[in-house]
JSON list of C-alpha atoms in Angstrom, two decimals:
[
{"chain": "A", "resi": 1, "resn": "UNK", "atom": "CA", "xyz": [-70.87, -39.64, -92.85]},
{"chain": "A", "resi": 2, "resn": "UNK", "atom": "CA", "xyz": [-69.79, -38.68, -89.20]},
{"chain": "A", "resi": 3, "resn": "UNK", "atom": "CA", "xyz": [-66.72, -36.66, -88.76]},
{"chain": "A", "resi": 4, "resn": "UNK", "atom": "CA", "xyz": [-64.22, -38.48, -86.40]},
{"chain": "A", "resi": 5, "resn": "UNK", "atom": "CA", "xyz": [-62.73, -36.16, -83.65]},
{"chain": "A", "resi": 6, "resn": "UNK", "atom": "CA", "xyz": [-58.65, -36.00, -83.61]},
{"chain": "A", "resi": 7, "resn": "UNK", "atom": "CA", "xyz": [-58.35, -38.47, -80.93]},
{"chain": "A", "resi": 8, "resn": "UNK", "atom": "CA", "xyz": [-60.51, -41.24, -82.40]},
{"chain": "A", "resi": 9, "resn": "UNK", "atom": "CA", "xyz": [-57.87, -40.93, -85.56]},
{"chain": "A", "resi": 10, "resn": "UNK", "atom": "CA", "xyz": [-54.51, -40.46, -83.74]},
{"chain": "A", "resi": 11, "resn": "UNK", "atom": "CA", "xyz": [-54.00, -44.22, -82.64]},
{"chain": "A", "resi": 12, "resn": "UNK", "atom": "CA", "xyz": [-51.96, -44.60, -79.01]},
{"chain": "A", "resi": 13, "resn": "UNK", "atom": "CA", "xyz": [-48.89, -45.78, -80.69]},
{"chain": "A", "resi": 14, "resn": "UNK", "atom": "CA", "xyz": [-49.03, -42.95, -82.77]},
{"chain": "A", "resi": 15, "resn": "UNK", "atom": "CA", "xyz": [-49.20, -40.39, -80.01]},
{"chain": "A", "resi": 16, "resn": "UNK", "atom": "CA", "xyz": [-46.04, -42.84, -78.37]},
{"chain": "A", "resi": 17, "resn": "UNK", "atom": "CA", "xyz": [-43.92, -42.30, -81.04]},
{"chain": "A", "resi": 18, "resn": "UNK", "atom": "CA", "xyz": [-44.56, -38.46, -81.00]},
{"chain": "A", "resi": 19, "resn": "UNK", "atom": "CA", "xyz": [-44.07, -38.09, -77.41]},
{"chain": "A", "resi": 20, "resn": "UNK", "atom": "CA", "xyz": [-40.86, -39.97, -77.59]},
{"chain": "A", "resi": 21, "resn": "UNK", "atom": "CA", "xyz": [-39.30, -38.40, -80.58]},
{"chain": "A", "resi": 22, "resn": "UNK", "atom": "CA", "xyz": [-40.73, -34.73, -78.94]},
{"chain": "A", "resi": 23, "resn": "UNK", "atom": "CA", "xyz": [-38.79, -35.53, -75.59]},
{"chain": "A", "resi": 24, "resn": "UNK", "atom": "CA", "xyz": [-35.33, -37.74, -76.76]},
{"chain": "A", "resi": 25, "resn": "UNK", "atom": "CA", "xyz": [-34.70, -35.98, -80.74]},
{"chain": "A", "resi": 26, "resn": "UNK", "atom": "CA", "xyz": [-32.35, -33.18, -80.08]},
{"chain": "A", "resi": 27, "resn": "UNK", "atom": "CA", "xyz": [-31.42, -31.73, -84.00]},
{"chain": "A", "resi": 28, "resn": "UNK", "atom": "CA", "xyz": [-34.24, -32.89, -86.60]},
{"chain": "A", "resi": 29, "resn": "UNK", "atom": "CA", "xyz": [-37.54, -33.00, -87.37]},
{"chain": "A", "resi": 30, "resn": "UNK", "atom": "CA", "xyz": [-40.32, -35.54, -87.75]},
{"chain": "A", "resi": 31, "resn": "UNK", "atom": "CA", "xyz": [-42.63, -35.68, -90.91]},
{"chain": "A", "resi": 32, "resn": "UNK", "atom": "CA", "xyz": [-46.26, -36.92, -90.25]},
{"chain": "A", "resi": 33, "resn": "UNK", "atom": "CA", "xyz": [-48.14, -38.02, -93.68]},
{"chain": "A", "resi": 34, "resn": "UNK", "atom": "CA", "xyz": [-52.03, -37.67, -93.39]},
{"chain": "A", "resi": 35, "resn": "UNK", "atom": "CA", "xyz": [-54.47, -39.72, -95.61]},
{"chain": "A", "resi": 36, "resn": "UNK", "atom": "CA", "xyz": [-58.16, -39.94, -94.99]},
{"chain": "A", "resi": 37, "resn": "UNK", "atom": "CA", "xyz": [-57.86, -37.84, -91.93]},
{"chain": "A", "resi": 38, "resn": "UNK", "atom": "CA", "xyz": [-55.60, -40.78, -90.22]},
{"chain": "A", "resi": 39, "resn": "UNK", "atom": "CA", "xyz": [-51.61, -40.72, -89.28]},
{"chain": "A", "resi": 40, "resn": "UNK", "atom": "CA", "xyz": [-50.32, -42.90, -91.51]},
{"chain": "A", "resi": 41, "resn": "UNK", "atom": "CA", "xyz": [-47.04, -42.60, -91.73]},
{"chain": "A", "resi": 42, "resn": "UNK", "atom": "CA", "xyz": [-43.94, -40.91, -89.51]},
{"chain": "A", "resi": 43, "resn": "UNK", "atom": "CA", "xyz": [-40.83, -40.14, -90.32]},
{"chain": "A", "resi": 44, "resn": "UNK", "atom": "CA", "xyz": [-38.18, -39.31, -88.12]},
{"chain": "A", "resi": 45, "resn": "UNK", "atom": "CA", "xyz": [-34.89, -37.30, -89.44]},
{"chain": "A", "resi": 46, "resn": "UNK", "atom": "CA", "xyz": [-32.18, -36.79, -86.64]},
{"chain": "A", "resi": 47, "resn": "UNK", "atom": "CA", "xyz": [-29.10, -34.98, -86.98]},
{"chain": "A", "resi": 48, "resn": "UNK", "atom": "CA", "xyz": [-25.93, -35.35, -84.42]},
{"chain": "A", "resi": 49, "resn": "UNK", "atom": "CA", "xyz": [-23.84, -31.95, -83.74]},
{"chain": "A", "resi": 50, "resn": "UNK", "atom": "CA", "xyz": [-20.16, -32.82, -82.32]},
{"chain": "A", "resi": 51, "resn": "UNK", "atom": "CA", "xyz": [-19.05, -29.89, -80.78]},
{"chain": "A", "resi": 52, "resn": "UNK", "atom": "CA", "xyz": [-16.57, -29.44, -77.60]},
{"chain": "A", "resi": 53, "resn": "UNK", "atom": "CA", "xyz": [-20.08, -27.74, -75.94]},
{"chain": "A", "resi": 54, "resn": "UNK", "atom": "CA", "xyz": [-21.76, -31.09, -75.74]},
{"chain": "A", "resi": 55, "resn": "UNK", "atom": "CA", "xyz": [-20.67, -33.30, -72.78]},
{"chain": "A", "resi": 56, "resn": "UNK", "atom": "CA", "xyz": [-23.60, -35.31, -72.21]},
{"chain": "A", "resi": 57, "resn": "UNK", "atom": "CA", "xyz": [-24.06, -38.20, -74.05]},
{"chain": "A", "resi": 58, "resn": "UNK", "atom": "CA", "xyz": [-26.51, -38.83, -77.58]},
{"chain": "A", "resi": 59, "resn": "UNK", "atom": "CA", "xyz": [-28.56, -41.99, -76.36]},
{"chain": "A", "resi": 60, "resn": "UNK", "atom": "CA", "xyz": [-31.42, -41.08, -74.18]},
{"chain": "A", "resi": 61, "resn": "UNK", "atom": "CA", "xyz": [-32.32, -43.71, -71.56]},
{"chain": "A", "resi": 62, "resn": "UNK", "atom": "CA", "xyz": [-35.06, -42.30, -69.29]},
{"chain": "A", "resi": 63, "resn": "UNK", "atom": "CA", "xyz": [-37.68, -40.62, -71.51]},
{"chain": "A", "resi": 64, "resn": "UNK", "atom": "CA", "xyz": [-40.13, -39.02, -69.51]},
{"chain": "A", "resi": 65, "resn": "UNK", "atom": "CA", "xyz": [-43.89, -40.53, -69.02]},
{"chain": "A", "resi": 66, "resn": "UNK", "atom": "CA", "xyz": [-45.56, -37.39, -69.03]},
{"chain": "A", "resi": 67, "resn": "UNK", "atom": "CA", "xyz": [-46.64, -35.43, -72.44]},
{"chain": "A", "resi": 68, "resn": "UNK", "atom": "CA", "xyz": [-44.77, -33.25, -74.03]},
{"chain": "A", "resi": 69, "resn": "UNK", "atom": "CA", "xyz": [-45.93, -29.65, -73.72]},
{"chain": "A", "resi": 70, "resn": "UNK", "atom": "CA", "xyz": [-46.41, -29.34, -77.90]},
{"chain": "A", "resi": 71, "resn": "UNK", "atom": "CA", "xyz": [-48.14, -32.36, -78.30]},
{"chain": "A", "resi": 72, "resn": "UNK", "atom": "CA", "xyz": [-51.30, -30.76, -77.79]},
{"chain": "A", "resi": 73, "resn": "UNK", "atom": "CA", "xyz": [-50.68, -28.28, -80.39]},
{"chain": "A", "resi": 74, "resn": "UNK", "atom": "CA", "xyz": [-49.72, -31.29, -82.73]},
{"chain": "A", "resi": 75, "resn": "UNK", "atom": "CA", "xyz": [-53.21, -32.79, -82.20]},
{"chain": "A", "resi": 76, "resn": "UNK", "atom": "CA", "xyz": [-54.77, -29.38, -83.16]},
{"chain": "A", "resi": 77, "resn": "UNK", "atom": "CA", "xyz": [-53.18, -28.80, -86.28]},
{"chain": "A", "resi": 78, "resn": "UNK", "atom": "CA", "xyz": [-54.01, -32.52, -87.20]},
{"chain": "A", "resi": 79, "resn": "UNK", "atom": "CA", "xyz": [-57.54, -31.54, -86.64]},
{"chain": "A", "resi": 80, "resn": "UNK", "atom": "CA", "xyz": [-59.47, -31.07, -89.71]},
{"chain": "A", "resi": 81, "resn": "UNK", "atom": "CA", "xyz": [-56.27, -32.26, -91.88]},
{"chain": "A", "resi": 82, "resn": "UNK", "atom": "CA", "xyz": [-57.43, -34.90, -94.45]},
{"chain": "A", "resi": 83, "resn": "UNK", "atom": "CA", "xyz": [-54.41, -35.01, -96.84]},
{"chain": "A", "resi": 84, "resn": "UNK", "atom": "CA", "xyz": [-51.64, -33.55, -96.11]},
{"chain": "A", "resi": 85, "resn": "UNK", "atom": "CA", "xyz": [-48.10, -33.42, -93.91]},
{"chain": "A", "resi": 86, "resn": "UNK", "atom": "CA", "xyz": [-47.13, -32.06, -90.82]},
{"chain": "A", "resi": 87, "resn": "UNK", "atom": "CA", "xyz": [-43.43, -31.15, -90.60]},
{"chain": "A", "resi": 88, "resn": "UNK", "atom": "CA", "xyz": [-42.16, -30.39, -87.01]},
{"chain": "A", "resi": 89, "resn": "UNK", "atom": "CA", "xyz": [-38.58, -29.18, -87.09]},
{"chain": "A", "resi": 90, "resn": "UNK", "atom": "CA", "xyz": [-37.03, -29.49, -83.74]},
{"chain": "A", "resi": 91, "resn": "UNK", "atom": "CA", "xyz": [-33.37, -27.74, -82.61]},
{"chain": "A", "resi": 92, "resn": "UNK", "atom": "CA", "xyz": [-31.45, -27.58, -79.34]},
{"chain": "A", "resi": 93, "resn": "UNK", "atom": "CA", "xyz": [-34.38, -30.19, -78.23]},
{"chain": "A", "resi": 94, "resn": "UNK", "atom": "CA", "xyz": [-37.21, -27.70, -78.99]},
{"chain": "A", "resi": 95, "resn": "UNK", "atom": "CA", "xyz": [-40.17, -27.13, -81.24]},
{"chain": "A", "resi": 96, "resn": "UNK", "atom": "CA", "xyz": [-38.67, -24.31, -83.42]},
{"chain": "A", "resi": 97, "resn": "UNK", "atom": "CA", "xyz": [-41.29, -24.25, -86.23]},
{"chain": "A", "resi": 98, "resn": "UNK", "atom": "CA", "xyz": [-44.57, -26.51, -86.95]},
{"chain": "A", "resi": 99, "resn": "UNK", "atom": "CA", "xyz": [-45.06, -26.50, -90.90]},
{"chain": "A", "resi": 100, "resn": "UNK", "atom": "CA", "xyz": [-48.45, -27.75, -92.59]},
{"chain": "A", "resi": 101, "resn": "UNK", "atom": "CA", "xyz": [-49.24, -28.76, -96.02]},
{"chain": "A", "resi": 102, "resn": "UNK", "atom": "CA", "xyz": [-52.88, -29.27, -97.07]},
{"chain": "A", "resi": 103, "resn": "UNK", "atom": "CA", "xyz": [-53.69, -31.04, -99.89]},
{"chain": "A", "resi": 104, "resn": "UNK", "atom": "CA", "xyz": [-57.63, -30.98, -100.94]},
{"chain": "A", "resi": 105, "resn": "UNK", "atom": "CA", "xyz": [-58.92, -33.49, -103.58]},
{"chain": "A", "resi": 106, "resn": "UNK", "atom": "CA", "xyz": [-60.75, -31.45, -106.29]},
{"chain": "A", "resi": 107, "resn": "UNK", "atom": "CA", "xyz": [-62.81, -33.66, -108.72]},
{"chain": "A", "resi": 108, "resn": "UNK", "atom": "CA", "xyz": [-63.29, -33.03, -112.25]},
{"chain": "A", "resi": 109, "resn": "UNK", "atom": "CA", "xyz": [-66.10, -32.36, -114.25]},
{"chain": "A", "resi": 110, "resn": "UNK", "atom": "CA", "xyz": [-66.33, -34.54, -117.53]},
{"chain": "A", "resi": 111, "resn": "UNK", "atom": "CA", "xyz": [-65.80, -32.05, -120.78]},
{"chain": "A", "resi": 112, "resn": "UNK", "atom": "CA", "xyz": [-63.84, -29.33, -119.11]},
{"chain": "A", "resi": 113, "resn": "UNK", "atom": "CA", "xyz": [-60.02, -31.23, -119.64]},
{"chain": "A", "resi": 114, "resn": "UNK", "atom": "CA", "xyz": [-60.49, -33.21, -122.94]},
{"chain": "A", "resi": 115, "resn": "UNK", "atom": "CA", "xyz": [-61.77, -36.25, -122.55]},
{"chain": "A", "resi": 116, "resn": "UNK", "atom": "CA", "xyz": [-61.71, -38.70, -124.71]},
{"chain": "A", "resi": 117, "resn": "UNK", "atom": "CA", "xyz": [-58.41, -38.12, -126.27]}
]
């Protein structure tokens, strides 16, 4: 079975949604759910802070074309990740911490566990 390379399993609108979130999520972080090596699912958790400090507005407009500076790092913790989540948590508008959980399918033998009960 050939091994597909990161960027034939990250589809474009996948990478979209990262670069957006990465350049226009201020408080919050995004959840990326691996199955079968592929991004299958994204969530997005963003949190507003009111404070006096803030006197720009919450809605960004113009999000910038070019890629975000992390995004390559994304892609090379998704490499190699079957099953599993990435969990980037993102405050003041930056990439404060890049958690991943790797889940590995273990088969079981027949005998060892019971069966037949």
């Amino acid at each position: 079975m050939e091994k597909l390379s990161s960027k034939k399993r990250l589809l474009p609108q996948v990478m979209e949604l990262i670069r957006h979130s990465l350049h226009t999520v201020k408080y919050g972080h995004l959840i990326l759910t691996v199955q079968d090596g592929y991004v299958i699912k994204m969530e997005r958790t963003e949190k507003f802070i009111f404070t006096a400090k803030n006197k720009s507005g919450y809605i960004v407009q113009d999000v910038p074309a070019r890629q975000h500076s992390f995004q390559s790092k994304i892609i090379a913790q998704l490499e190699g990740l079957m099953y599993g989540q990435l969990i980037i948590r993102i405050e003041d508008g930056k990439v404060e911490q890049i958690e991943k959980t790797e889940k590995r399918r273990i088969n079981e033998q027949e005998g060892i566990y019971g069966d037949g009960i």
